[in-house]
Every structure is written in C-alpha cells, then in structure tokens.
Coordinates of C-alpha atoms in Angstrom, one line a residue:
X1 CA 34.0 -31.2 -11.1
X2 CA 36.2 -28.5 -9.4
X3 CA 37.7 -29.5 -6.1
X4 CA 38.5 -27.3 -3.1
X5 CA 39.2 -27.6 0.5
X6 CA 36.8 -26.4 3.3
X7 CA 38.5 -25.4 6.5
X8 CA 35.6 -25.5 8.9
X9 CA 32.1 -26.9 9.4
X10 CA 29.8 -25.0 6.9
X11 CA 26.6 -24.7 5.0
X12 CA 26.5 -23.6 1.4
X13 CA 25.0 -20.7 -0.5
X14 CA 25.6 -19.5 -4.0
X15 CA 26.0 -15.8 -4.8
X16 CA 24.1 -14.9 -7.9
X17 CA 22.6 -11.6 -9.1
X18 CA 18.8 -11.8 -9.2
X19 CA 18.6 -15.6 -8.5
X20 CA 15.2 -17.2 -8.2
X21 CA 14.0 -20.7 -8.3
X22 CA 10.2 -20.1 -8.4
X23 CA 9.9 -18.4 -11.8
X24 CA 7.7 -20.2 -14.3
X25 CA 9.1 -20.6 -17.9
X26 CA 5.7 -21.6 -19.1
X27 CA 3.8 -18.3 -18.5
X28 CA 6.3 -15.7 -17.5
X29 CA 4.2 -12.7 -18.4
X30 CA 0.8 -14.2 -17.4
X31 CA 0.7 -12.1 -14.2
X32 CA -2.0 -10.2 -12.4
X33 CA -1.1 -6.5 -11.3
X34 CA -3.3 -4.5 -8.9
X35 CA -3.1 -0.7 -10.0
X36 CA -4.3 1.6 -7.1
X37 CA -5.3 5.1 -8.3
X38 CA -6.4 8.1 -6.3
X39 CA -8.0 9.6 -9.5
X40 CA -9.5 7.6 -12.2
X41 CA -8.1 10.2 -14.7
X42 CA -4.6 8.7 -14.3
X43 CA -5.8 5.6 -16.2
X44 CA -6.2 7.6 -19.4
X45 CA -3.4 10.2 -18.7
X46 CA -0.9 7.4 -18.2
X47 CA -2.4 4.9 -20.7
X48 CA 0.7 4.6 -22.9
X49 CA 2.5 3.1 -19.8
X50 CA -0.4 0.8 -18.9
X51 CA -0.8 -0.3 -22.6
X52 CA 2.9 -1.3 -22.8
X53 CA 2.4 -3.6 -19.8
X54 CA -0.8 -5.0 -21.4
X55 CA 0.9 -5.7 -24.6
X56 CA 3.4 -7.8 -22.9
X57 CA 0.8 -10.1 -21.3
X58 CA 0.1 -8.4 -18.0
X59 CA -3.4 -8.4 -16.6
X60 CA -4.1 -4.9 -14.9
X61 CA -6.8 -4.5 -12.3
X62 CA -7.6 -0.9 -11.7
X63 CA -9.1 0.2 -8.5
X64 CA -9.6 3.5 -6.6
X65 CA -7.7 3.6 -3.3
X66 CA -10.9 4.1 -1.3
X67 CA -12.5 1.1 -2.8
X68 CA -13.9 -0.9 0.3
X69 CA -13.3 -4.3 -1.5
X70 CA -9.5 -3.9 -2.1
X71 CA -7.6 -7.0 -0.9
X72 CA -4.2 -8.3 -1.7
X73 CA -5.0 -11.8 -0.6
X74 CA -8.0 -14.0 0.1
X75 CA -8.0 -17.2 2.3
X76 CA -4.3 -16.9 2.6
X77 CA -3.6 -16.7 -1.1
X78 CA -2.3 -13.6 -2.8
X79 CA -4.5 -12.4 -5.6
X80 CA -1.8 -10.5 -7.5
X81 CA 1.7 -10.8 -8.5
X82 CA 2.4 -7.1 -8.4
X83 CA 1.3 -3.9 -7.1
X84 CA 1.5 -0.5 -8.6
X85 CA 0.7 2.6 -6.4
X86 CA -0.1 5.5 -8.5
X87 CA -1.9 7.2 -5.7
X88 CA 0.5 9.9 -4.2
X89 CA -2.1 11.7 -2.0
X90 CA -3.8 8.7 -0.6
X91 CA -4.2 9.1 3.1
X92 CA -5.9 5.6 3.7
X93 CA -6.6 2.6 1.6
X94 CA -9.9 0.9 1.6
X95 CA -10.6 -2.7 2.2
X96 CA -7.8 -4.6 3.9
X97 CA -4.9 -2.9 2.6
X98 CA -2.5 -0.9 4.8
X99 CA 1.3 -0.3 5.2
X100 CA 1.6 -3.7 7.0
X101 CA -0.3 -5.5 4.2
X102 CA 1.9 -4.0 1.5
X103 CA 5.1 -4.7 3.3
X104 CA 3.9 -8.4 3.9
X105 CA 3.1 -8.5 0.2
X106 CA 6.7 -7.5 -0.7
X107 CA 8.1 -9.8 2.0
X108 CA 6.3 -12.6 0.3
X109 CA 8.3 -12.2 -3.0
X110 CA 5.8 -9.9 -4.9
X111 CA 6.9 -6.8 -6.8
X112 CA 6.0 -3.0 -6.2
X113 CA 6.0 0.3 -8.0
X114 CA 5.6 3.5 -6.1
X115 CA 5.3 6.8 -7.9
X116 CA 4.8 10.0 -5.6
X117 CA 4.8 13.6 -6.4
X118 CA 4.7 16.9 -4.5
X119 CA 1.4 16.0 -2.9
X120 CA 2.9 12.7 -1.5
X121 CA 1.0 11.7 1.8
X122 CA 2.5 10.5 5.0
X123 CA 1.2 7.0 4.0
X124 CA 3.1 6.9 0.7
X125 CA 6.3 8.4 2.4
X126 CA 6.0 5.6 5.1
X127 CA 5.8 2.9 2.5
X128 CA 8.8 4.3 0.7
X129 CA 10.8 4.5 4.0
X130 CA 9.9 0.8 4.7
X131 CA 11.4 0.0 1.4
X132 CA 14.7 1.8 1.8
X133 CA 14.4 5.4 0.7
X134 CA 13.4 8.7 2.3
X135 CA 11.6 11.4 0.3
X136 CA 12.5 15.0 1.3
X137 CA 10.8 15.8 4.6
X138 CA 9.7 19.2 3.4
X139 CA 6.3 18.7 2.0
X140 CA 6.7 21.7 -0.3
X141 CA 10.1 20.7 -1.7
X142 CA 10.7 19.7 -5.4
X143 CA 13.9 18.9 -7.2
X144 CA 15.3 22.1 -8.8
X145 CA 18.2 22.3 -11.3
X146 CA 19.3 25.6 -12.7
X147 CA 21.7 24.0 -15.2
X148 CA 20.0 20.7 -15.9
X149 CA 16.5 21.7 -16.5
X150 CA 14.4 21.1 -19.7
X151 CA 14.2 24.0 -22.0
X152 CA 10.7 25.2 -22.4
X153 CA 8.8 28.3 -24.0
X154 CA 8.5 29.7 -20.6
X155 CA 11.5 30.2 -18.3
X156 CA 9.7 28.6 -15.4
X157 CA 11.0 27.7 -12.1
X158 CA 13.4 24.9 -13.3
X159 CA 11.7 22.1 -11.7
X160 CA 11.2 20.2 -15.0
X161 CA 14.4 18.2 -14.9
X162 CA 16.0 16.6 -18.1
X163 CA 18.2 13.8 -16.5
X164 CA 20.5 11.5 -18.4
X165 CA 22.7 10.2 -15.4
X166 CA 21.4 6.6 -15.7
X167 CA 22.7 3.5 -13.9
X168 CA 25.3 1.6 -15.8
X169 CA 23.5 -1.7 -16.2
X170 CA 22.2 -3.5 -19.3
X171 CA 20.3 -5.8 -17.0
X172 CA 18.3 -3.2 -15.3
X173 CA 17.7 -0.6 -18.1
X174 CA 18.4 -2.6 -21.3
X175 CA 21.3 -2.9 -23.6
X176 CA 20.0 -0.2 -26.1
X177 CA 21.4 3.2 -25.2
X178 CA 18.8 5.7 -24.1
X179 CA 19.7 8.7 -26.2
X180 CA 17.2 11.3 -25.0
X181 CA 17.2 12.7 -21.5
X182 CA 14.4 11.5 -19.1
X183 CA 11.9 14.1 -18.0
X184 CA 11.2 14.4 -14.3
X185 CA 9.3 16.8 -12.2
X186 CA 8.5 16.0 -8.6
X187 CA 10.2 15.2 -5.3
X188 CA 13.7 13.7 -4.7
X189 CA 14.7 11.1 -2.3
X190 CA 17.8 9.7 -0.7
X191 CA 18.8 6.1 0.0
X192 CA 19.0 4.7 3.5
X193 CA 22.8 4.0 3.8
X194 CA 22.0 0.9 6.0
X195 CA 20.1 -0.8 3.2
X196 CA 22.7 -2.2 0.6
X197 CA 19.8 -3.5 -1.6
X198 CA 18.7 -0.1 -2.8
X199 CA 20.3 1.3 -6.1
X200 CA 19.9 4.7 -7.8
X201 CA 18.7 4.2 -11.4
X202 CA 18.2 7.7 -12.4
X203 CA 20.2 10.4 -10.4
X204 CA 20.0 14.2 -10.3
X205 CA 22.9 16.3 -11.6
X206 CA 25.5 17.9 -9.2
X207 CA 23.9 21.2 -9.6
X208 CA 20.3 20.1 -8.4
X209 CA 18.9 20.6 -5.0
X210 CA 15.6 20.0 -3.2
X211 CA 13.7 23.0 -1.9
X212 CA 10.5 24.9 -2.3
X213 CA 10.5 26.5 -5.7
X214 CA 8.1 29.3 -4.5
X215 CA 10.3 30.7 -1.8
X216 CA 13.9 31.9 -1.3
X217 CA 16.3 29.7 0.5
X218 CA 16.7 30.5 4.1
X219 CA 18.9 27.5 5.0
X220 CA 20.9 25.0 3.1
X221 CA 18.8 22.3 1.4
X222 CA 19.1 18.9 3.0
X223 CA 19.2 17.1 -0.4
X224 CA 21.7 18.3 -2.9
X225 CA 23.6 17.1 -6.1
X226 CA 24.0 13.7 -7.2
X227 CA 22.9 12.4 -3.7
X228 CA 19.3 13.0 -5.0
X229 CA 17.8 9.9 -6.5
X230 CA 15.0 10.6 -8.9
X231 CA 14.4 6.9 -9.5
X232 CA 15.6 4.0 -7.4
X233 CA 15.1 0.2 -7.4
X234 CA 15.4 -2.4 -4.8
X235 CA 16.3 -6.1 -5.3
X236 CA 15.1 -7.9 -2.1
X237 CA 16.8 -11.0 -0.9
X238 CA 13.5 -12.8 -1.4
X239 CA 13.5 -11.9 -5.1
X240 CA 10.9 -9.1 -4.7
X241 CA 11.7 -6.1 -6.9
X242 CA 10.7 -2.5 -6.1
X243 CA 10.7 0.8 -8.1
X244 CA 10.3 4.0 -6.2
X245 CA 10.1 7.7 -7.9
X246 CA 9.0 11.0 -6.8
X247 CA 7.4 11.8 -10.1
X248 CA 4.1 10.2 -11.1
X249 CA 4.2 12.6 -14.2
X250 CA 7.1 10.8 -15.7
X251 CA 4.9 8.0 -16.5
X252 CA 2.4 10.2 -18.2
X253 CA 1.4 10.3 -21.9
X254 CA 2.5 14.0 -21.9
X255 CA 6.0 13.2 -20.7
X256 CA 6.2 10.1 -23.0
X257 CA 5.4 12.2 -26.1
X258 CA 7.1 15.4 -25.2
X259 CA 10.2 16.7 -27.1
X260 CA 13.2 17.5 -24.8
X261 CA 16.2 19.8 -24.8
X262 CA 18.5 20.0 -21.8
X263 CA 19.8 23.4 -20.9
X264 CA 23.3 24.0 -22.1
X265 CA 22.8 21.5 -25.1
X266 CA 22.1 22.3 -28.7
X267 CA 20.5 18.9 -29.3
X268 CA 16.7 18.8 -29.2
X269 CA 15.1 15.4 -29.1
X270 CA 11.6 14.9 -30.7
X271 CA 10.8 12.6 -28.1
X272 CA 11.9 12.3 -24.4
X273 CA 13.6 9.0 -23.1
X274 CA 10.8 8.4 -20.6
X275 CA 9.0 5.7 -22.5
X276 CA 12.0 3.7 -23.3
X277 CA 13.5 4.1 -19.9
X278 CA 10.4 3.2 -17.9
X279 CA 9.6 0.3 -20.3
X280 CA 12.9 -1.3 -20.1
X281 CA 13.0 -0.7 -16.3
X282 CA 9.6 -2.3 -16.0
X283 CA 10.9 -5.4 -17.7
X284 CA 13.5 -5.9 -15.0
X285 CA 10.9 -5.0 -12.1
X286 CA 8.6 -7.6 -13.5
X287 CA 11.3 -10.3 -14.0
X288 CA 11.2 -10.3 -17.7
X289 CA 15.0 -9.7 -17.7
X290 CA 17.8 -10.3 -15.3
X291 CA 16.1 -13.4 -13.9
X292 CA 18.2 -16.6 -13.2
X293 CA 17.7 -20.0 -12.0
X294 CA 20.2 -22.5 -10.8
X295 CA 19.6 -26.2 -11.4
X296 CA 21.6 -29.3 -11.0
X297 CA 23.4 -28.1 -8.0
X298 CA 25.9 -30.8 -6.8
X299 CA 28.3 -30.9 -4.0
X300 CA 29.8 -33.7 -2.1
X301 CA 33.1 -35.0 -0.7
X302 CA 35.7 -36.2 -3.1
X303 CA 35.3 -39.9 -3.6
X304 CA 31.7 -39.8 -2.4
X305 CA 28.3 -39.3 -4.2
X306 CA 26.0 -38.2 -1.4
X307 CA 25.4 -34.5 -0.6
X308 CA 25.7 -33.0 2.7
X309 CA 24.6 -29.7 4.2
X310 CA 27.5 -29.6 6.7
X311 CA 31.3 -30.1 6.0
X312 CA 34.2 -30.3 8.4
X313 CA 37.7 -29.0 8.6
X314 CA 39.9 -30.2 5.8
X315 CA 37.0 -31.8 3.9
X316 CA 37.9 -31.8 0.2
X317 CA 34.9 -31.2 -2.0
X318 CA 33.5 -31.2 -5.4
X319 CA 30.8 -28.6 -6.5
X320 CA 29.0 -27.7 -9.7
X321 CA 26.0 -25.9 -10.7
X322 CA 24.0 -25.0 -13.9
X323 CA 22.7 -21.4 -14.4
X324 CA 20.1 -20.2 -16.9
X325 CA 18.7 -16.7 -17.5
X326 CA 15.1 -15.9 -18.8
X327 CA 15.3 -14.4 -22.3
X328 CA 11.8 -13.4 -22.6
X329 CA 10.7 -16.6 -24.4
X330 CA 12.9 -19.4 -23.1
X331 CA 15.6 -20.1 -20.6
X332 CA 19.1 -19.6 -22.0
X333 CA 22.6 -20.4 -20.7
X334 CA 23.8 -17.7 -18.4
X335 CA 27.6 -17.2 -18.8
X336 CA 29.6 -14.7 -16.8
X337 CA 32.8 -14.6 -14.8
X338 CA 31.3 -13.2 -11.4
X339 CA 29.5 -16.2 -10.0
X340 CA 30.7 -17.1 -6.6
X341 CA 30.1 -19.9 -4.0
X342 CA 30.3 -19.4 -0.4
X343 CA 30.6 -21.6 2.7
X344 CA 29.6 -20.1 6.0
X345 CA 28.7 -20.7 9.7
X346 CA 27.6 -17.5 11.3
X347 CA 29.3 -15.5 8.4
X348 CA 31.0 -16.4 5.2
X349 CA 34.4 -17.9 5.7
X350 CA 35.2 -19.4 2.3
X351 CA 34.4 -17.6 -0.9
X352 CA 35.3 -19.0 -4.3
X353 CA 34.7 -17.5 -7.9
X354 CA 33.4 -20.2 -10.2
X355 CA 34.7 -20.8 -13.7
X356 CA 32.3 -22.1 -16.4
X357 CA 32.4 -24.2 -19.6
X358 CA 31.2 -21.2 -21.8
X359 CA 27.7 -23.0 -21.7
X360 CA 25.8 -23.5 -18.4
X361 CA 28.2 -25.4 -16.0
X362 CA 30.0 -23.6 -13.3
X363 CA 33.0 -25.1 -11.3
X364 CA 35.4 -23.6 -8.7
X365 CA 38.5 -22.0 -10.2

C-alpha cells in the first residue's frame, strides 16, 4: 500500500467523477421512468426517442400532467427511478406532484430530464432554476443566430439553429464523433455561476442571441453568444443526474430524421446529429455510462490493520481502493490518472493524487 503523512485530525473522502455505490450490476437498465406530457400527441411525435429508451430496457409510464393519480412515491417508497418532463406549458401538476416533490425526488438520487420551449410556464422555469439554470426571462424570446442557423427552403427568422459546439467529454456524449450538427429551436438558458455542478453540453455560437424574433431589438439582449446554453446537465453530489434544454422539438421524430446544412457550410448531412447526441447523452443521464463504484477501500496506520475515521498529526497511513466502471453489461476496471483522495476537517487540507496498477488498484503517489 502507498504511505503518506497526515498533518492533522481528519476524516476521509475519495474524489471520483460520477462515483456511486448503490448502482446494481444485475439489472442496470431495469428502471421505471415516469414521462409527463401536456399533450398525448408528443408520445407519437417523439416516438423515436422513447423507443430508443425502451429498446435499452427502460419501462416508460406515460401520463398527462393533469392526471389526478400522478404520484412519485407511495408509502414512503419511490415508484420511479427517473422522471421526464416533456410538458413545457404545464401550469400545475395533478396528484401529489409539485415543485417540492420533484426537487425531493432529485435530492433522493433520482434522475430528471426537462424539455421546455417558447411556451415554457412559470412552473417549468422554477424547476429549472432549482436545478441550477435560468431560462431567458422574456417569455417571447428564442435563440436567434444569423450565421449559425440551419439552411432551409424558406429564409425564416433564423431560430432553427444548427449547433455543433459540443462538450469535449467522451463520458457524457460518447466516444464516437457526432458528425452532423444538432437542430435546436427554442429558448436559451444561462448557468447559475454559484452552482459548480452544472455543465454546458451544447452551446450556442458566438453570433447567437436571445430575443423576440417577431420584433426589432430596442435594448441589448440579456443572453448572447456562447454564454447561451442550449443543453445542460447536472451531476449532483448524491449521484442524481439532470438534463435541461429549452427545445422539446430537438427530441422529435422530425428533427431526428431531418437533413441539415449549417449556414456558411457547403456540407449537407442527410440526417441531423440529434438522434446520436440525445441517445448518447441519455446513456449518461441514466447511468449506463460514466458510472463508477469503489470497493475494497482500505486505510489504516502503518503497522496496524484496523481502520479509523480519524487520524492525528503526523500519523503515517496506508491507503488503497479498487475502482470499477459499468460498461453496459458488466463492471470493468477503471484506469485513469486523475483519481484523488483527500483528508479534511472543515475543509480539505491534504489532497493526494493516486497512482494505479493499470488494473483496478489505486495507491497514493
């Protein structure tokens, strides 16, 4: 085991991306998902996205938002593992669901997808704000881009965006390059700077801005350029994952199957990148990728075998841990060079990067 000195009374934590100990390797895709719609037509108009989830083993329970029997839990037990809100105009949920119930659902470690549009209600905006993003306050605003729009037969108002500014993360959007731009039409949002857990996954271009496409600008827009997020995700400290976007249309069959050509480009793709992008992103949201577990964590004083939650000044320690990642079918060794262990009291005082044996075992450098 690796040895190192601790210079104060401390307790231990290990710093891992997307670490969870409760994920079941036996039935990783045997999960129930509640899908709330404000229009049942969305079930068919967005069927390709829903079918991609079903084919991966998810059990989707579709309900209208005004259903008086909607409930996320019963007798203290949650009925679902994830919640999809494809109901941008909902003013009030039926049953026992409200903002507090949804936030408690996430706080309990469950996953959430929110898709809004230009008709986003105050209720949906409030839920998004609670999750760390703020949609444009102007209810008539949409993302407009006069240089990054999708070419179409009609000139239009340039609110149909073709974006290829993806987050650089194979874990979140997959290792296979998304060649075609993603179509987006809807409202933009900004990230709460206080919330370090929110990430932009798809950004607007530097030439984009948020405004009412039907009126001339009288004042500078509040959201401009790449500060506008089109799609964002949250990795909460309790392992809950959240996806937020202002375009319900980007999940639609029409956008999935549509060809796309970005303005200023001579390349025309027969199919947009929406299906690949949203399918791969959903694998991360629903813990099919980027999900780690730590086992056989060991720490004790040199020369001893019993573990302790507290150590004192000048204690010399030995520490090791094994880390695995879910591959979709089994737990595989997770090998990387950025795993750290920290000892802390009120705040971290000792932070050590761990080396590994190229298999699963990590030790302090």
